[in-house]
Coordinates of C-alpha atoms in Angstrom, one line a residue:
X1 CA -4.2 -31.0 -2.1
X2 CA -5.2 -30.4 1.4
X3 CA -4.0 -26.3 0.7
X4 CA -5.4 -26.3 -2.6
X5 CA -9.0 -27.2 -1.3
X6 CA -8.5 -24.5 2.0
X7 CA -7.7 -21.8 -0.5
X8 CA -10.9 -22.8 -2.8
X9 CA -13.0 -22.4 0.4
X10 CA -11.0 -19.1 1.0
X11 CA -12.2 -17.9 -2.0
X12 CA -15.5 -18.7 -1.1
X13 CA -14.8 -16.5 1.7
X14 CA -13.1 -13.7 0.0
X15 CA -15.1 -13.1 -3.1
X16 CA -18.5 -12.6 -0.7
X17 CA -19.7 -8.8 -2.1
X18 CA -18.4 -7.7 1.2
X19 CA -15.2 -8.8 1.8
X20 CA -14.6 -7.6 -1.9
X21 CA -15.5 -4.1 -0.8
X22 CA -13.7 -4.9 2.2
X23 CA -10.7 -5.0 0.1
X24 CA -11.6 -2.8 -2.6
X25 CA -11.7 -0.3 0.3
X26 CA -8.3 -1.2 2.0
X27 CA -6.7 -1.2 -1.1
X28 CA -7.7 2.4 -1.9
X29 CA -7.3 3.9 1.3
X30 CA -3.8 2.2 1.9
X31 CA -2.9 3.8 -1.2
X32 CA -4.3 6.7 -0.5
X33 CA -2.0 7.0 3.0
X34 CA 1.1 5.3 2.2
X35 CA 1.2 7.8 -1.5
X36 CA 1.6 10.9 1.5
X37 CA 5.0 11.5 2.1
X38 CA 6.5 10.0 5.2
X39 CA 3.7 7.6 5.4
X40 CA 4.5 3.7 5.4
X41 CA 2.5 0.8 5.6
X42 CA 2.9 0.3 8.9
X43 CA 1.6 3.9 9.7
X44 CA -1.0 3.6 7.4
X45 CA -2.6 0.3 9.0
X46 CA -2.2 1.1 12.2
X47 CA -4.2 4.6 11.2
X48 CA -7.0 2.9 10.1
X49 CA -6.6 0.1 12.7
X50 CA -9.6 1.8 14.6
X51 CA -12.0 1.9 11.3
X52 CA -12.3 -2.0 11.4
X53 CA -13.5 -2.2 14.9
X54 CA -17.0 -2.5 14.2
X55 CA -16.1 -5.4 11.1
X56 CA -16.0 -9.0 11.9
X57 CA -12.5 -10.4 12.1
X58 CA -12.4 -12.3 8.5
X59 CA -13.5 -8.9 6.7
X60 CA -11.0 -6.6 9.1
X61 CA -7.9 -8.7 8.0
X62 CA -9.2 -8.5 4.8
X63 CA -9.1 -4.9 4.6
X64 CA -5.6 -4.9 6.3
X65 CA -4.1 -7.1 3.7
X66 CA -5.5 -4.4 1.1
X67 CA -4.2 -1.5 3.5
X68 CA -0.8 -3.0 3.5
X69 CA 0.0 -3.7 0.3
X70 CA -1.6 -0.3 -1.2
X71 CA 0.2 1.5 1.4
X72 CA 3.5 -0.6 -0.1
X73 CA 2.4 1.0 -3.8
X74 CA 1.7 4.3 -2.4
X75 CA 5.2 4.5 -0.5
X76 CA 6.8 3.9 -4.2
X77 CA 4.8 6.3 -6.2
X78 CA 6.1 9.1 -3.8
X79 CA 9.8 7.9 -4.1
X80 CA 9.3 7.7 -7.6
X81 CA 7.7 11.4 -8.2
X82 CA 9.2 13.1 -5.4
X83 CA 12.2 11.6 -4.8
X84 CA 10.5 10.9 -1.1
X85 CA 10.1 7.5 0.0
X86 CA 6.8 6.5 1.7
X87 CA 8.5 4.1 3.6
X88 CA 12.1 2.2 3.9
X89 CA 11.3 -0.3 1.7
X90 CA 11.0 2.1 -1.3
X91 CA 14.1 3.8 -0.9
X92 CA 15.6 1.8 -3.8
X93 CA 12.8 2.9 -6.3
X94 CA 13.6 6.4 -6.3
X95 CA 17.6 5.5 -7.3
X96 CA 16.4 4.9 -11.0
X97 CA 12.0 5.8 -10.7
X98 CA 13.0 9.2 -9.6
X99 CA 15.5 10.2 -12.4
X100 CA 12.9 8.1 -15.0
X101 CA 10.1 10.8 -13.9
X102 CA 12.6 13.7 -14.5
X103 CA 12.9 12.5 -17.8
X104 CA 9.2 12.7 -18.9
X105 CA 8.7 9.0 -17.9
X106 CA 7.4 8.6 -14.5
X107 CA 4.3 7.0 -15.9
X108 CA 6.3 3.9 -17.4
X109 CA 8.6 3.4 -13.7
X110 CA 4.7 3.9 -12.0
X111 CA 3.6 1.3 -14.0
X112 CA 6.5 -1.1 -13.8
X113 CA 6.0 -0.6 -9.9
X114 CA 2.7 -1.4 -9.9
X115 CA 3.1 -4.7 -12.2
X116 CA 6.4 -5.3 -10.0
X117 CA 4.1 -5.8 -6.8
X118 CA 1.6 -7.7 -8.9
X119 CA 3.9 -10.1 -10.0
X120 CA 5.8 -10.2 -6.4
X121 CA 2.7 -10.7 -4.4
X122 CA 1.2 -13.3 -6.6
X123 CA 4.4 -15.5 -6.2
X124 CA 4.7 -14.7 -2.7
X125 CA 1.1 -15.5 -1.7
X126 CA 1.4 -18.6 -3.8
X127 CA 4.7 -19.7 -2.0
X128 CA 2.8 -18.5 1.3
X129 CA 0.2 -21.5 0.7
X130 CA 2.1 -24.1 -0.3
X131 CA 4.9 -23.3 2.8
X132 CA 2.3 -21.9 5.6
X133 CA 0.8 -24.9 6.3
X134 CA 4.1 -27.2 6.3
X135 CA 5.4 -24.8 8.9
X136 CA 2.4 -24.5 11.3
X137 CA 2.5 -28.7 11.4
X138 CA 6.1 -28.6 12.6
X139 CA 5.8 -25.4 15.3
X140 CA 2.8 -27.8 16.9
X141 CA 5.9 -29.7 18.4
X142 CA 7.9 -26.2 19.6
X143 CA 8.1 -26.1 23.2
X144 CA 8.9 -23.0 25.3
X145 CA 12.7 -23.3 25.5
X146 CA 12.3 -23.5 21.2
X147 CA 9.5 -20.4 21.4
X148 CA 11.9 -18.6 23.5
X149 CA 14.9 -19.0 21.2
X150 CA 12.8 -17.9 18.4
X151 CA 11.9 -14.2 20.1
X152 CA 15.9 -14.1 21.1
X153 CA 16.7 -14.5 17.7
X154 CA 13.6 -12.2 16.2
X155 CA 15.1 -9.5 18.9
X156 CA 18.6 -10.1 17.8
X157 CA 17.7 -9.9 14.3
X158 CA 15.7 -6.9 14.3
X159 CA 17.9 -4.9 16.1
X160 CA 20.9 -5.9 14.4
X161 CA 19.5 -5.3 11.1
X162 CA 17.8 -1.7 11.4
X163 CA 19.4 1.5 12.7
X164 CA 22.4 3.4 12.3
X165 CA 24.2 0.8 14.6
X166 CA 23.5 -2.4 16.7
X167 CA 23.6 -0.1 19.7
X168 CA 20.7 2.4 18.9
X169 CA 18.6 -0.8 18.3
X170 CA 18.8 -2.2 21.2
X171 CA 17.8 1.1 23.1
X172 CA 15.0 1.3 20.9
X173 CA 14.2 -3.0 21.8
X174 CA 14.6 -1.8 25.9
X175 CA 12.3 1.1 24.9
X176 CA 9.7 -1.2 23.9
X177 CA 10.5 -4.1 26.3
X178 CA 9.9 -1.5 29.0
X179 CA 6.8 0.0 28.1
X180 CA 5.6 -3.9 27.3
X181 CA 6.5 -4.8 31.7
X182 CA 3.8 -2.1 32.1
X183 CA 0.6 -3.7 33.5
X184 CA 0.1 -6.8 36.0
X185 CA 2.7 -9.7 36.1
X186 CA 0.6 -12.7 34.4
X187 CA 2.1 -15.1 36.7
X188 CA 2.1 -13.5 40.1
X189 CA -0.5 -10.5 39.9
X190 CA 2.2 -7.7 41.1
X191 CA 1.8 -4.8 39.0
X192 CA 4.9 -3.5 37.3
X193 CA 5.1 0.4 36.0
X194 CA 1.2 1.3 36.7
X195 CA 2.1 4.2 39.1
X196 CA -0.4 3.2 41.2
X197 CA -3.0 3.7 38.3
X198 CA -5.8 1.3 37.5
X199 CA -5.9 2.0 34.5
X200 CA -2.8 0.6 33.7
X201 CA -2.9 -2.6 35.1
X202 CA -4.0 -3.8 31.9
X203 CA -1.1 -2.5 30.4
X204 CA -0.8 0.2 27.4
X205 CA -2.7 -1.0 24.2
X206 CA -0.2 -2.2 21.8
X207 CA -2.6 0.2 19.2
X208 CA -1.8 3.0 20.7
X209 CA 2.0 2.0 21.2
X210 CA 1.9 1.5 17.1
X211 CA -0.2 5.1 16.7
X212 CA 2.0 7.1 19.0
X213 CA 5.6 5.7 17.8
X214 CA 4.5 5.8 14.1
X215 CA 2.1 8.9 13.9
X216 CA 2.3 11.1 16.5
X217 CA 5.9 10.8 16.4
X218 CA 6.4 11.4 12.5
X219 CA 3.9 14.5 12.8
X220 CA 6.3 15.8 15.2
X221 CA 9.3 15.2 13.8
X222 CA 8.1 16.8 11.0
X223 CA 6.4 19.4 12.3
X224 CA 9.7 20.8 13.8
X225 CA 11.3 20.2 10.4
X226 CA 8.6 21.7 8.4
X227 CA 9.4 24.3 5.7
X228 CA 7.2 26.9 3.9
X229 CA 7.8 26.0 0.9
X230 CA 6.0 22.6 -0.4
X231 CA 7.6 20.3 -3.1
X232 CA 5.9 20.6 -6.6
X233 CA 4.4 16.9 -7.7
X234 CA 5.8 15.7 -11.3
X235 CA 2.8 15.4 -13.6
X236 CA 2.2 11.8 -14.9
X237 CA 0.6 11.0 -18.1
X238 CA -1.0 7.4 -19.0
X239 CA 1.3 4.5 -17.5
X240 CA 2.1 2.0 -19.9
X241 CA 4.9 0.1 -21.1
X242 CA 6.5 -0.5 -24.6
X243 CA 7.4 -3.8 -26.2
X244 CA 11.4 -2.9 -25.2
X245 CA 10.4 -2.1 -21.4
X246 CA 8.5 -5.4 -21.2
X247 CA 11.6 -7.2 -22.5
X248 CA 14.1 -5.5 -20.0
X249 CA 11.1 -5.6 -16.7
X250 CA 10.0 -9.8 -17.3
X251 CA 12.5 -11.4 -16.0
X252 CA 13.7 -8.3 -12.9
X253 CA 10.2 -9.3 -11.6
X254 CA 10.6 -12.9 -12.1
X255 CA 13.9 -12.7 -10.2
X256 CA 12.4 -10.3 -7.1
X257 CA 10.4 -12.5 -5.6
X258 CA 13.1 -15.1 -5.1
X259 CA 15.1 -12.6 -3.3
X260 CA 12.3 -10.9 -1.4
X261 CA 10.0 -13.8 -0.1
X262 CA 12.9 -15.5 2.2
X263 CA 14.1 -12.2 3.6
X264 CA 10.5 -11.7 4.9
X265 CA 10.0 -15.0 6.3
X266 CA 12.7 -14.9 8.8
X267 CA 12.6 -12.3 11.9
X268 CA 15.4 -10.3 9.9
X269 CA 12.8 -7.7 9.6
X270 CA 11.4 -5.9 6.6
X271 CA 12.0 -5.7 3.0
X272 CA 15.0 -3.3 3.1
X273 CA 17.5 -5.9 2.7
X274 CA 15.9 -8.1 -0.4
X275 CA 15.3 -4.9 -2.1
X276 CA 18.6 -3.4 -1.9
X277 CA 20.2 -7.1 -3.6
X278 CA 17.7 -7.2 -6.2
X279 CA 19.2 -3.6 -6.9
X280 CA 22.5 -5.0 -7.4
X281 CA 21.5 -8.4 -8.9
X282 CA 19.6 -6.5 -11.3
X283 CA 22.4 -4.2 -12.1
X284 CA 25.0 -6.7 -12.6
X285 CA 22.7 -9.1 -15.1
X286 CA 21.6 -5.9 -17.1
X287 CA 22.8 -5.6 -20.6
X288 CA 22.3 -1.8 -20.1
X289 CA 24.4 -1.2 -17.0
X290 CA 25.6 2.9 -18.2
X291 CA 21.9 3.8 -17.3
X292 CA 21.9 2.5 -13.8
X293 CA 21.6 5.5 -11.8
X294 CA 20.1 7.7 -14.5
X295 CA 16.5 6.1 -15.0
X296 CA 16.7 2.3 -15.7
X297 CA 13.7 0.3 -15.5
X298 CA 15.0 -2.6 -14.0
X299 CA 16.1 -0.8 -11.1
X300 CA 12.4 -0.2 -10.2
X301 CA 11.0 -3.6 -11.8
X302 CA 13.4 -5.7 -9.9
X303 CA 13.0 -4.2 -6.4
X304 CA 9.4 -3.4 -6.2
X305 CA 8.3 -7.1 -6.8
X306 CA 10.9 -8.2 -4.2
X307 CA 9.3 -6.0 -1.6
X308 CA 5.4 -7.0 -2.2
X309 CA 7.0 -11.0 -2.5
X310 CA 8.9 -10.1 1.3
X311 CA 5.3 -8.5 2.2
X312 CA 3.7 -11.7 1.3
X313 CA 6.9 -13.7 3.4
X314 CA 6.3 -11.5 6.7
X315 CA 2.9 -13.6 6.7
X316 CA 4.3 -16.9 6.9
X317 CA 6.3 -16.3 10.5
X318 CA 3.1 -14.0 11.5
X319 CA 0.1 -16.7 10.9
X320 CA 2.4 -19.8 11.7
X321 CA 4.9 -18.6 14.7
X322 CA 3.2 -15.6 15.8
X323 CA 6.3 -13.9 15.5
X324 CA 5.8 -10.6 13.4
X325 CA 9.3 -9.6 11.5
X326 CA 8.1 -5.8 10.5
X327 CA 6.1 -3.4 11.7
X328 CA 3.1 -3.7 9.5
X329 CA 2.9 -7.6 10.7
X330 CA 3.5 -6.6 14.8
X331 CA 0.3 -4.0 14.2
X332 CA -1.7 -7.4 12.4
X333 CA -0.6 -9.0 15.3
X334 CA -2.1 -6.3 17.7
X335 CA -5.7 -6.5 16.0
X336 CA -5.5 -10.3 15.6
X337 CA -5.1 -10.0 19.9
X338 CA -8.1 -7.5 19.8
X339 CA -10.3 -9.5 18.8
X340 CA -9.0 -12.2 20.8
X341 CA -7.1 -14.5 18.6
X342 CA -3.7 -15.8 18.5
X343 CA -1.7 -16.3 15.6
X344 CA 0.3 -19.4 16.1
X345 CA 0.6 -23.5 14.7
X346 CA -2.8 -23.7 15.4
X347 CA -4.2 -20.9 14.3
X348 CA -4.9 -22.9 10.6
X349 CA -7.0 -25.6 13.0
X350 CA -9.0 -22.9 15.2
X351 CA -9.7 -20.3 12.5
X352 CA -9.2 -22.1 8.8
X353 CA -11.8 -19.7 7.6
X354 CA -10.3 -16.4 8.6
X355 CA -7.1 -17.6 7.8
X356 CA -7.5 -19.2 4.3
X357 CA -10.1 -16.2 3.6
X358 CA -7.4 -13.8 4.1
X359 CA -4.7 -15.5 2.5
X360 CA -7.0 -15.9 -0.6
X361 CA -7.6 -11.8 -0.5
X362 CA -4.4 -11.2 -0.9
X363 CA -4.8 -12.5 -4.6
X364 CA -8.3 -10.7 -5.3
X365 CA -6.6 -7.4 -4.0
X366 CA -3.2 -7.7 -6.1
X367 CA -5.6 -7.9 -8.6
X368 CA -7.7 -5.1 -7.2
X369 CA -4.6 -2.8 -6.5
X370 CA -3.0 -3.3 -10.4
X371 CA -6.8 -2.2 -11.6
X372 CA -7.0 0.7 -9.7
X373 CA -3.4 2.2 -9.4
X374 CA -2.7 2.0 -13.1
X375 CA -5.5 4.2 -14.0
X376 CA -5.1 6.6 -10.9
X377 CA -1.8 7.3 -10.6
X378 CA -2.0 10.9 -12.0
X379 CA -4.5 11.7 -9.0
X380 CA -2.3 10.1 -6.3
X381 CA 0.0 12.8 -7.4
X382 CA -2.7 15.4 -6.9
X383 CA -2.8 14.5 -3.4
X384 CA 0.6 15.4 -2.9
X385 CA -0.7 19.4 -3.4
X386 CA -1.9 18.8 0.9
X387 CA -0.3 21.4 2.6
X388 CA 2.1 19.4 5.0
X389 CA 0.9 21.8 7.9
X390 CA -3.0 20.5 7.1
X391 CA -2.0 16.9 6.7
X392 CA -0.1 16.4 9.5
X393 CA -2.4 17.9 11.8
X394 CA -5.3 16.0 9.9
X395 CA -3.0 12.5 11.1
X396 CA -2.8 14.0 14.6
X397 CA -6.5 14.6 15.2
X398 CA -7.1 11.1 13.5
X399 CA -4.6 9.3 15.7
X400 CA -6.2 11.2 18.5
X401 CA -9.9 9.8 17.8
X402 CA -8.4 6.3 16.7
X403 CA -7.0 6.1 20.1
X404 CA -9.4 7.6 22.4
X405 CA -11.7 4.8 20.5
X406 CA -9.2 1.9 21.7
X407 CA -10.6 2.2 25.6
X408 CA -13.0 5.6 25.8
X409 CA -10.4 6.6 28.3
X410 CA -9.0 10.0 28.6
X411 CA -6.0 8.9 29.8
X412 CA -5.4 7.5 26.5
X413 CA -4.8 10.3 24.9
X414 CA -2.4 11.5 27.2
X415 CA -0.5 7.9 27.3
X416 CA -0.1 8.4 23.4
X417 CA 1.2 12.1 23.3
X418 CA 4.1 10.4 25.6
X419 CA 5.0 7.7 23.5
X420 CA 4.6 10.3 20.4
X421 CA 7.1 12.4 22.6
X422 CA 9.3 9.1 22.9
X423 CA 8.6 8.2 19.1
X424 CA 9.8 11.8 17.9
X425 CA 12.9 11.5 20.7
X426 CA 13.8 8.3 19.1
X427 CA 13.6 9.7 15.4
X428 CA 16.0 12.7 17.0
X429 CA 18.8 10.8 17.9
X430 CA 18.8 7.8 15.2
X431 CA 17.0 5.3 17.2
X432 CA 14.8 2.8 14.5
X433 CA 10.7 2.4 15.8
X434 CA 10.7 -0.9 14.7
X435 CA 12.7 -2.9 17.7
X436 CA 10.3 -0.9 19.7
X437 CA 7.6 -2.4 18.6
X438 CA 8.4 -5.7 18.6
X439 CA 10.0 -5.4 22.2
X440 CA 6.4 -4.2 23.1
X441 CA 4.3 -7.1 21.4
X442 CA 7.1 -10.2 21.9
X443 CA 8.1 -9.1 25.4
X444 CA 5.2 -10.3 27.9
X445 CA 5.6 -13.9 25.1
X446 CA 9.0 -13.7 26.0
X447 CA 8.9 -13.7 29.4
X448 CA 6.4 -15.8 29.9
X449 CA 7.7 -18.7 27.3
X450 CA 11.2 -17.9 29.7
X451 CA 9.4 -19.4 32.7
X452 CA 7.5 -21.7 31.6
X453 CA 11.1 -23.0 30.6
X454 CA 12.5 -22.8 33.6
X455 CA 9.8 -24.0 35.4
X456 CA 9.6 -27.1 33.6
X457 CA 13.5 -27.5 34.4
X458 CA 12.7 -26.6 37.8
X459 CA 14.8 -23.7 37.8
X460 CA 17.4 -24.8 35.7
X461 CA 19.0 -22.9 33.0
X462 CA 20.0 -25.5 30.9
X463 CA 16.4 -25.8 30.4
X464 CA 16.8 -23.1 28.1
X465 CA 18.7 -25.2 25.8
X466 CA 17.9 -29.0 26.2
X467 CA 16.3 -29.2 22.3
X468 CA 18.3 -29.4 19.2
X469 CA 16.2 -26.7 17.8
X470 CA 16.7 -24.0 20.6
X471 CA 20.5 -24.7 20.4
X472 CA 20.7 -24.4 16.5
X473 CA 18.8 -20.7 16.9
X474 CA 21.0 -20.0 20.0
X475 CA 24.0 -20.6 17.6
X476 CA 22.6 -18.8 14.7
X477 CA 22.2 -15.7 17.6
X478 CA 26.0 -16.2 18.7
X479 CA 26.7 -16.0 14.7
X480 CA 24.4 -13.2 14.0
X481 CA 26.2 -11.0 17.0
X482 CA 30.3 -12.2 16.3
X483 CA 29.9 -11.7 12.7
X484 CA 30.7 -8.1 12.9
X485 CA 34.1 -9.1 14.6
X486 CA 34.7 -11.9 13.0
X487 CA 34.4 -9.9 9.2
X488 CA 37.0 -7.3 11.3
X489 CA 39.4 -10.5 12.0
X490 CA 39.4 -11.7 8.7
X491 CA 39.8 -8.0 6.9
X492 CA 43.0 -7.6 9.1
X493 CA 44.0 -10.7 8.2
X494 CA 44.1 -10.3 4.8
X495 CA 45.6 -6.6 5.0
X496 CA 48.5 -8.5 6.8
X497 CA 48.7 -10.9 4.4
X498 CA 48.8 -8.1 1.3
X499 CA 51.4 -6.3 3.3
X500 CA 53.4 -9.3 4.4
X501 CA 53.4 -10.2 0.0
X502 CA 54.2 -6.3 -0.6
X503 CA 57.1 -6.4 1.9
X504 CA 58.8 -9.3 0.0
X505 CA 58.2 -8.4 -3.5
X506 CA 60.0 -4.8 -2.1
X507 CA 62.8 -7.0 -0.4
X508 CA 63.2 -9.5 -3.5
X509 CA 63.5 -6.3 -5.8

C-alpha cells in the first residue's frame, strides 16, 4: 500500500502542465534522435543531457525517461524501414519488421512496435513499483565488501556479455577505469593522470566521457565510412492492425516482458540478450513458423515489448543500487550526480518526490509515445532524407556546444575530440563503448567501496569476503568467468562419449 500511495503522489507530480510538456518534449525529441540511423538511446540522452541543465531535477528526469524510451521506438522504426538498427537492442526487429516493410506492410510491424513498447513498459514500470522499493529496504544493510562485490560482478558481467570476445571488453572496461583514476585521489589528495593540469583535478566529466565515446566517436566512424549514395526511406501508410495480427501479437507482447524485465535488472547489461530469446521463444510457440524470416509479426511484437519491459528493469538496479547495467542508465546516473544526488537504498527516503514522480512519467509518457508515434510514423521516415554528411556534422557541432556548456572550459572541447578519437579507435578494432562507460562511472565507487573494506579489516583481504552476500556474488563471478570452459569440458566430453558408442557399435558389427 505504501508504493501504491508514493506512486499516487507521483502522479501528482507528473501530471503538473510542466512535467507533461516535460515529457511530451522528451518523448518527441528521443524519437526524433534515436529514428536517425546509428543513433541509440544512449546517444540520444546523453545529446540532450546539456538541454535540461537549466530544469529542476524532477522535470529533467522526466524528460530523460521520455528521451529514452522514444529514442528505444526510434531505434526500431529505422531497423524496420531501413534494415538499420538505431541501436543494439533493435537488431532483432529488422529480422522480420524489415522484410514486413518490403512487403507493403511496414505500417502494421511500426505499429506492432510501438504497442510492443506500450505493453512492455507498462508491465515493466508496474513490476518496477512493486520490486523497487523491496530492494532499496534490503541494500540499506549492504556494506562495502557487498557494494564491492556488486561492481565486480556489474564489470564482469558487462564485459563478458558485450563485444566480439571477453577480451576486447575488458580493454574497453581498462579504457574506462583509466580515464575514471583521472583527477585527485578522494582519500589522500594525490592527483593521478592531471598532467600537471588544474583543470583536471576534478577529473573528466562523465558527460563528456558519454558525448565523446557515443557521438563524436560514431560521427567519425562514420564519417570515414561514409558513401555518396544515401539509402531511399520505405514509404509508410496508416499503421494499424487487423483482427488476425491482433490475434498472433497479444500474447508475443504478453510474453516479452517476462523475458525482458529480469535481463535488465541485473548488471548483465542491456536488452540485447532478452530480445534475442523472445525471438526464439516467439518462433518456436508460433503456429506460423514458415514465415519466420520472411515478415512475421510476432518476431517484431515479441521482442520490442521485451526491450521497453528490460528498459523499465535497468531502473530498478539504477534508483536502488546505483549500479547502472546499460549505457542509457550510466548517462542517468551522470545527471542524477550533476545535480548532486545519488542514486542508492536511500535515495526513495531523501528524494521520494523526484523518484516516485519519475517513476510515475514513465506511464504518462508510454502513453504519450503510443499517441504520438502511431500517427507520425510516415514523417519519422521523412527524416531519414538528412544527408548523412549534414547530420553528422549537425551531431558534431551539437556535442561540441553540449560540452563546452558542461564547464565553459576550452579545454573541454579538446578533452572530448580525444575521447571521440578513442571512441572511433575502439569502434575500429571491435572494442564495445559500453564497459567503457561503466569503468568510468563505477570505478572511483569501486575503489573507494575497496578501501573502505579493507580499512575496516584493517588491511585484511578477507575483508573482502566476510558476508554471505559478497561470497554468493564472488561465486556467481567465478561461474560467470569458468562457464566458457566448463561448456568446452562438457562438449568434449560428450564428443568422447559419441565416439567411444560409435567405436563399439563399428566393433560389435
Amino acid at each position: 500500500m505504501d508504493s501504491l500511495n508514493s506512486l499516487i503522489d507521483g502522479f501528482g507530480t507528473a501530471l503538473t502542465p510542466m512535467n507533461l510538456l516535460w515529457a511530451a518534449t522528451g518523448v518527441l525529441l528521443g524519437t526524433a534522435i534515436g529514428v536517425l540511423p546509428g543513433i541509440g538511446p544512449a546517444m540520444a540522452v546523453a545529446l540532450l543531457l546539456p538541454v535540461t541543465y537549466g530544469l529542476d531535477p524532477t522535470g529533467a528526469f522526466i524528460m530523460f525517461a521520455g528521451i529514452y524510451y522514444g529514442a528505444m521506438f526510434g531505434g526500431s522504426t529505422t531497423s524496420i524501414l531501413l534494415n538499420t538498427p538505431g541501436e543494439s537492442a533493435a537488431v532483432v526487429a529488422a529480422i522480420e519488421g524489415n522484410p514486413m516493410a518490403k512487403a507493403g506492410r511496414g505500417a502494421q510491424a511500426l505499429a506492432a512496435a510501438a504497442i510492443g513498447h506500450f505493453a512492455g513498459g507498462m508491465i515493466g514500470t508496474i513490476l518496477l513499483v512493486v520490486l523497487a522499493p523491496t530492494v532499496a529496504s534490503l541494500a540499506i544493510g549492504i556494506g562495502a565488501p557487498d557494494y564491492f562485490a556488486i561492481m565486480v560482478l556489474a564489470f564482469i558481467a558487462v564485459t563478458s556479455v558485450l563485444g566480439a570476445s571477453r577480451i576486447r571488453g575488458l580493454a574497453s572496461l581498462l579504457i574506462g577505469l583509466t580515464i575514471g583514476l583521472v583527477g585527485l585521489d578522494q582519500m589522500t589528495g594525490q592527483q593521478r593522470l592531471t598532467f600537471g593540469s588544474l583543470h583536471l583535478a576534478d577529473g573528466v566529466d562523465v558527460v563528456i566521457v558519454a558525448v565523446g565515446l557515443f557521438a563524436i566517436g560514431e560521427a567519425l566512424w562514420v564519417a570515414a565510412h561514409l558513401r555518396r549514395s544515401t539509402g531511399k526511406p520505405i514509404p509508410v501508410g496508416r499503421p494499424w492492425l487487423g483482427r488476425a495480427d491482433l490475434k498472433r501479437t497479444w500474447k508475443p507482447w504478453l510474453r516479452g516482458p517476462v523475458i525482458g524485465f529480469p535481463f535488465g535488472a541485473i548488471p548483465a547489461g542491456g536488452a540485447e540478450i532478452p530480445t534475442f530469446l523472445s525471438y526464439v521463444t516467439e518462433k518456436r510457440l508460433s503456429k506460423h513458423r514458415d514465415q519466420f524470416g520472411k515478415g512475421a509479426i510476432e518476431g517484431v511484437a515479441g521482442p520490442e515489448a521485451a526491450a521497453s519491459a528490460s528498459a523499465a528493469g535497468t531502473l530498478v538496479s539504477m534508483l536502488t543500487l546505483g549500479l547502472p547495467t546499460t549505457a542509457v542508465a550510466a548517462v542517468m546516473l551522470a545527471a542524477f550526480q550533476q545535480y548532486g544526488i545519488q542514486p542508492g537504498p536511500l535515495l526513495f527516503e531523501r528524494e521520494p518526490e523526484l523518484v516516485w514522480g519519475l517513476i510515475a512519467s514513465l506511464f504518462v509518457g508510454m502513453v504519450l509515445l503510443l499517441a504520438l508515434n502511431l500517427p507520425l510514423a510516415p514523417v519519422w521516415a521523412k527524416l531519414l532524407r538528412i544527408p548523412r554528411p549534414y547530420l553528422y556534422a549537425g551531431i558534431l557541432f551539437f556535442a561540441a556546444v553540449g560540452a563546452y556548456a558542461v564547464g565553459g572550459e576550452s579545454l573541454d572541447l579538446v578533452i572530448l575530440l580525444v575521447i571521440g578519437l578513442i571512441g572511433f579507435g575502439m569502434r575500429r578494432y571491435g572494442l564495445p563503448v559500453l564497459p567503457a562507460v561503466i569503468g568510468v562511472i563505477l570505478g572511483p565507487a569501486a575503489e573507494q567501496q575497496l578501501r573502505r573494506a579493507l580499512q575496516i579489516s584493517d588491511g585484511s583481504v578477507t575483508g573482502l569476503v566476510n558476508t554471505p552476500f559478497s561470497v554468493t556474488v564472488y561465486a556467481i563471478v567465478v561461474l560467470i568467468v569458468a562457464w566458457p570452459l566448463i561448456g568446452r569440458l562438457i562438449a568434449r566430453r560428450r564428443g568422447g562419449r559419441n565416439t567411444a558408442e560409435e567405436s563399439r557399435s563399428v566393433s560389435g558389427g
